[in-house]
PDB file of C-alpha atoms in Angstrom:
ATOM      1  CA  UNK A   1     134.212  61.230  83.472  1.00 50.00           C
ATOM      2  CA  UNK A   2     134.729  60.541  86.995  1.00 56.00           C
ATOM      3  CA  UNK A   3     137.520  57.919  85.927  1.00 54.00           C
ATOM      4  CA  UNK A   4     139.471  59.996  83.636  1.00 61.00           C
ATOM      5  CA  UNK A   5     139.776  62.728  86.089  1.00 57.00           C
ATOM      6  CA  UNK A   6     140.465  60.267  88.646  1.00 58.00           C
ATOM      7  CA  UNK A   7     143.412  59.088  86.424  1.00 60.00           C
ATOM      8  CA  UNK A   8     144.945  62.536  85.895  1.00 59.00           C
ATOM      9  CA  UNK A   9     144.958  62.956  89.456  1.00 59.00           C
ATOM     10  CA  UNK A  10     147.162  60.346  90.244  1.00 57.00           C
ATOM     11  CA  UNK A  11     149.487  61.118  87.189  1.00 57.00           C
ATOM     12  CA  UNK A  12     149.745  64.703  88.330  1.00 57.00           C
ATOM     13  CA  UNK A  13     150.757  63.656  92.093  1.00 58.00           C
ATOM     14  CA  UNK A  14     153.318  61.141  90.658  1.00 58.00           C
ATOM     15  CA  UNK A  15     155.033  63.536  88.017  1.00 57.00           C
ATOM     16  CA  UNK A  16     154.993  67.177  89.695  1.00 57.00           C
ATOM     17  CA  UNK A  17     157.875  68.605  90.924  1.00 57.00           C
ATOM     18  CA  UNK A  18     157.559  69.791  94.328  1.00 57.00           C
ATOM     19  CA  UNK A  19     158.783  73.139  95.369  1.00 56.00           C
ATOM     20  CA  UNK A  20     161.113  71.400  98.041  1.00 59.00           C
ATOM     21  CA  UNK A  21     162.776  69.069  96.052  1.00 65.00           C
ATOM     22  CA  UNK A  22     166.424  68.125  95.793  1.00 74.00           C
ATOM     23  CA  UNK A  23     168.837  66.577  97.810  1.00 80.00           C
ATOM     24  CA  UNK A  24     168.997  65.704 101.412  1.00 86.00           C
ATOM     25  CA  UNK A  25     171.686  66.917 103.368  1.00 89.00           C
ATOM     26  CA  UNK A  26     171.938  62.952 104.677  1.00 92.00           C
ATOM     27  CA  UNK A  27     172.450  62.211 100.789  1.00 90.00           C
ATOM     28  CA  UNK A  28     175.435  64.960 100.438  1.00 92.00           C
ATOM     29  CA  UNK A  29     177.182  64.153 103.354  1.00 94.00           C
ATOM     30  CA  UNK A  30     177.389  60.324 102.328  1.00 94.00           C
ATOM     31  CA  UNK A  31     178.455  61.146  98.710  1.00 94.00           C
ATOM     32  CA  UNK A  32     181.003  63.778 100.082  1.00 95.00           C
ATOM     33  CA  UNK A  33     182.257  61.084 102.621  1.00 95.00           C
ATOM     34  CA  UNK A  34     182.270  58.388  99.881  1.00 95.00           C
ATOM     35  CA  UNK A  35     184.909  60.928  97.976  1.00 95.00           C
ATOM     36  CA  UNK A  36     186.590  61.551 100.956  1.00 93.00           C
ATOM     37  CA  UNK A  37     187.311  57.507 101.655  1.00 93.00           C
ATOM     38  CA  UNK A  38     187.973  57.034  97.854  1.00 93.00           C
ATOM     39  CA  UNK A  39     190.208  59.898  97.661  1.00 91.00           C
ATOM     40  CA  UNK A  40     192.302  58.713 101.025  1.00 91.00           C
ATOM     41  CA  UNK A  41     192.651  55.347  99.350  1.00 90.00           C
ATOM     42  CA  UNK A  42     194.101  56.128  95.855  1.00 90.00           C
ATOM     43  CA  UNK A  43     196.364  59.028  96.390  1.00 91.00           C
ATOM     44  CA  UNK A  44     198.644  57.192  98.482  1.00 88.00           C
ATOM     45  CA  UNK A  45     198.895  54.007  95.623  1.00 87.00           C
ATOM     46  CA  UNK A  46     199.289  56.397  93.107  1.00 88.00           C
ATOM     47  CA  UNK A  47     201.989  58.075  94.914  1.00 88.00           C
ATOM     48  CA  UNK A  48     204.139  54.931  95.588  1.00 90.00           C
ATOM     49  CA  UNK A  49     203.199  53.993  92.131  1.00 90.00           C
ATOM     50  CA  UNK A  50     204.856  56.940  90.894  1.00 90.00           C
ATOM     51  CA  UNK A  51     207.948  56.591  93.470  1.00 90.00           C
ATOM     52  CA  UNK A  52     208.196  53.061  91.781  1.00 92.00           C
ATOM     53  CA  UNK A  53     208.237  54.273  88.330  1.00 92.00           C
ATOM     54  CA  UNK A  54     210.900  57.460  88.869  1.00 93.00           C
ATOM     55  CA  UNK A  55     213.114  54.564  90.571  1.00 94.00           C
ATOM     56  CA  UNK A  56     212.842  52.266  87.336  1.00 93.00           C
ATOM     57  CA  UNK A  57     213.106  54.536  84.721  1.00 94.00           C
ATOM     58  CA  UNK A  58     216.540  56.132  86.583  1.00 95.00           C
ATOM     59  CA  UNK A  59     217.685  52.775  86.710  1.00 95.00           C
ATOM     60  CA  UNK A  60     216.929  52.000  83.211  1.00 95.00           C
ATOM     61  CA  UNK A  61     219.029  55.286  82.396  1.00 96.00           C
ATOM     62  CA  UNK A  62     222.040  54.444  84.257  1.00 96.00           C
ATOM     63  CA  UNK A  63     221.815  51.182  82.681  1.00 96.00           C
ATOM     64  CA  UNK A  64     221.672  52.364  79.460  1.00 97.00           C
ATOM     65  CA  UNK A  65     224.523  54.945  79.981  1.00 96.00           C
ATOM     66  CA  UNK A  66     226.825  52.100  81.351  1.00 96.00           C
ATOM     67  CA  UNK A  67     225.947  50.303  78.127  1.00 96.00           C
ATOM     68  CA  UNK A  68     226.137  53.225  75.859  1.00 96.00           C
ATOM     69  CA  UNK A  69     230.078  54.095  77.768  1.00 96.00           C
ATOM     70  CA  UNK A  70     230.839  49.822  77.131  1.00 96.00           C
ATOM     71  CA  UNK A  71     230.103  49.752  73.255  1.00 96.00           C
ATOM     72  CA  UNK A  72     232.085  53.141  72.834  1.00 95.00           C
ATOM     73  CA  UNK A  73     234.932  51.723  74.105  1.00 94.00           C
ATOM     74  CA  UNK A  74     234.460  48.342  72.351  1.00 94.00           C
ATOM     75  CA  UNK A  75     234.389  50.254  68.819  1.00 93.00           C
ATOM     76  CA  UNK A  76     237.146  52.525  70.228  1.00 91.00           C
ATOM     77  CA  UNK A  77     234.916  55.729  69.256  1.00 88.00           C
ATOM     78  CA  UNK A  78     237.520  58.637  68.967  1.00 90.00           C
ATOM     79  CA  UNK A  79     240.139  56.324  70.032  1.00 90.00           C
ATOM     80  CA  UNK A  80     239.363  56.701  73.630  1.00 92.00           C
ATOM     81  CA  UNK A  81     237.814  54.961  76.730  1.00 94.00           C
ATOM     82  CA  UNK A  82     234.512  55.657  77.890  1.00 96.00           C
ATOM     83  CA  UNK A  83     233.417  55.590  81.415  1.00 96.00           C
ATOM     84  CA  UNK A  84     230.594  56.480  84.174  1.00 96.00           C
ATOM     85  CA  UNK A  85     230.973  58.736  87.151  1.00 96.00           C
ATOM     86  CA  UNK A  86     228.576  58.415  90.155  1.00 95.00           C
ATOM     87  CA  UNK A  87     227.685  60.939  92.711  1.00 93.00           C
ATOM     88  CA  UNK A  88     224.621  60.987  95.388  1.00 92.00           C
ATOM     89  CA  UNK A  89     222.485  62.956  92.929  1.00 93.00           C
ATOM     90  CA  UNK A  90     223.561  61.999  89.283  1.00 95.00           C
ATOM     91  CA  UNK A  91     225.832  60.527  87.103  1.00 97.00           C
ATOM     92  CA  UNK A  92     228.569  61.974  84.642  1.00 96.00           C
ATOM     93  CA  UNK A  93     229.033  60.065  81.149  1.00 97.00           C
ATOM     94  CA  UNK A  94     232.501  60.900  80.238  1.00 96.00           C
ATOM     95  CA  UNK A  95     235.799  60.219  77.493  1.00 96.00           C
ATOM     96  CA  UNK A  96     238.639  59.419  79.038  1.00 94.00           C
ATOM     97  CA  UNK A  97     240.952  56.652  81.306  1.00 92.00           C
ATOM     98  CA  UNK A  98     239.363  58.404  84.399  1.00 92.00           C
ATOM     99  CA  UNK A  99     237.198  60.754  85.268  1.00 93.00           C
ATOM    100  CA  UNK A 100     239.850  62.800  86.903  1.00 91.00           C
ATOM    101  CA  UNK A 101     242.099  63.206  83.497  1.00 90.00           C
ATOM    102  CA  UNK A 102     238.671  62.855  80.975  1.00 92.00           C
ATOM    103  CA  UNK A 103     238.109  65.197  78.114  1.00 90.00           C
ATOM    104  CA  UNK A 104     235.590  67.700  79.784  1.00 92.00           C
ATOM    105  CA  UNK A 105     234.060  68.800  76.306  1.00 94.00           C
ATOM    106  CA  UNK A 106     232.368  65.216  76.086  1.00 94.00           C
ATOM    107  CA  UNK A 107     230.785  65.376  79.380  1.00 95.00           C
ATOM    108  CA  UNK A 108     227.068  64.407  79.795  1.00 96.00           C
ATOM    109  CA  UNK A 109     226.038  65.252  82.927  1.00 96.00           C
ATOM    110  CA  UNK A 110     222.275  63.375  84.299  1.00 97.00           C
ATOM    111  CA  UNK A 111     220.562  63.945  87.174  1.00 96.00           C
ATOM    112  CA  UNK A 112     218.542  61.561  89.463  1.00 95.00           C
ATOM    113  CA  UNK A 113     214.871  62.480  89.552  1.00 93.00           C
ATOM    114  CA  UNK A 114     213.851  64.262  92.506  1.00 90.00           C
ATOM    115  CA  UNK A 115     214.213  61.693  95.923  1.00 91.00           C
ATOM    116  CA  UNK A 116     216.412  59.258  94.339  1.00 94.00           C
ATOM    117  CA  UNK A 117     220.170  59.031  95.475  1.00 94.00           C
ATOM    118  CA  UNK A 118     222.438  56.875  93.872  1.00 94.00           C
ATOM    119  CA  UNK A 119     225.476  54.842  95.890  1.00 93.00           C
ATOM    120  CA  UNK A 120     228.311  52.720  94.736  1.00 93.00           C
ATOM    121  CA  UNK A 121     230.450  50.312  96.460  1.00 92.00           C
ATOM    122  CA  UNK A 122     233.092  51.275  93.800  1.00 88.00           C
ATOM    123  CA  UNK A 123     236.578  52.251  94.683  1.00 86.00           C
ATOM    124  CA  UNK A 124     236.451  55.478  92.630  1.00 87.00           C
ATOM    125  CA  UNK A 125     232.840  56.012  92.263  1.00 89.00           C
ATOM    126  CA  UNK A 126     233.223  55.539  88.246  1.00 91.00           C
ATOM    127  CA  UNK A 127     233.356  52.443  85.924  1.00 95.00           C
ATOM    128  CA  UNK A 128     236.052  53.080  82.883  1.00 95.00           C
ATOM    129  CA  UNK A 129     235.162  50.453  80.123  1.00 95.00           C
ATOM    130  CA  UNK A 130     238.603  49.156  78.395  1.00 93.00           C
ATOM    131  CA  UNK A 131     239.431  49.819  74.702  1.00 92.00           C
ATOM    132  CA  UNK A 132     238.112  46.476  72.588  1.00 91.00           C
ATOM    133  CA  UNK A 133     237.387  44.247  75.189  1.00 91.00           C
ATOM    134  CA  UNK A 134     234.709  46.435  76.988  1.00 91.00           C
ATOM    135  CA  UNK A 135     236.136  45.328  80.417  1.00 94.00           C
ATOM    136  CA  UNK A 136     234.885  47.331  83.561  1.00 95.00           C
ATOM    137  CA  UNK A 137     237.841  48.917  85.124  1.00 92.00           C
ATOM    138  CA  UNK A 138     235.984  48.622  88.716  1.00 92.00           C
ATOM    139  CA  UNK A 139     233.079  45.423  89.838  1.00 94.00           C
ATOM    140  CA  UNK A 140     230.722  46.459  91.854  1.00 94.00           C
ATOM    141  CA  UNK A 141     226.838  47.251  92.966  1.00 95.00           C
ATOM    142  CA  UNK A 142     225.408  50.662  91.852  1.00 95.00           C
ATOM    143  CA  UNK A 143     222.645  51.206  94.463  1.00 96.00           C
ATOM    144  CA  UNK A 144     219.499  53.920  93.586  1.00 96.00           C
ATOM    145  CA  UNK A 145     216.816  54.240  96.285  1.00 95.00           C
ATOM    146  CA  UNK A 146     213.955  56.453  97.273  1.00 94.00           C
ATOM    147  CA  UNK A 147     211.089  56.205  99.685  1.00 90.00           C
ATOM    148  CA  UNK A 148     209.594  53.409  97.470  1.00 86.00           C
ATOM    149  CA  UNK A 149     212.589  51.176  97.774  1.00 92.00           C
ATOM    150  CA  UNK A 150     216.217  50.576  95.954  1.00 94.00           C
ATOM    151  CA  UNK A 151     217.075  49.398  92.563  1.00 94.00           C
ATOM    152  CA  UNK A 152     220.735  47.745  92.441  1.00 96.00           C
ATOM    153  CA  UNK A 153     222.458  47.352  89.319  1.00 96.00           C
ATOM    154  CA  UNK A 154     225.659  44.882  89.060  1.00 96.00           C
ATOM    155  CA  UNK A 155     229.069  45.054  86.755  1.00 95.00           C
ATOM    156  CA  UNK A 156     230.551  42.125  86.797  1.00 94.00           C
ATOM    157  CA  UNK A 157     233.924  41.199  86.084  1.00 91.00           C
ATOM    158  CA  UNK A 158     232.889  40.135  82.439  1.00 90.00           C
ATOM    159  CA  UNK A 159     231.621  43.417  81.741  1.00 90.00           C
ATOM    160  CA  UNK A 160     227.942  42.270  82.087  1.00 94.00           C
ATOM    161  CA  UNK A 161     225.487  45.272  83.379  1.00 94.00           C
ATOM    162  CA  UNK A 162     222.234  44.113  85.001  1.00 93.00           C
ATOM    163  CA  UNK A 163     219.807  44.422  87.494  1.00 90.00           C
ATOM    164  CA  UNK A 164     219.762  42.957  90.568  1.00 86.00           C
TER     165      UNK A 164
END
């Protein structure tokens, strides 16, 4: 009987919940410090990734609009030329032989994402594609930039539109 009582006592000591059980202050501080360090490391990486994605997405949208204007000019949609006009904060897809002489009914205005700006080395800040040929009125670069970097889009004399 003594052996059985001794076992019960050891079991009770090992598995009894003490009234002061829980986490110590040091354990809580260590966990909070680890969480702060992990958060401090991941937030800048996540923001940089977001800015890069905004820039890439904006570049894809600009190229899509340029290619659409080129294709509609090639097929002579509504017997007209089409083009794209650029500002710092966005661009306008238009119908006509120039931005100043466009048919405003067909304007499609696109804003760039917040923090993304556009600059060009085009003389008139617009590119119009010739009917049937699809040849651009101007060749040059369109540069989109934000705090993460920049994307350059080239339009060459043959009408090729691509990222550099």
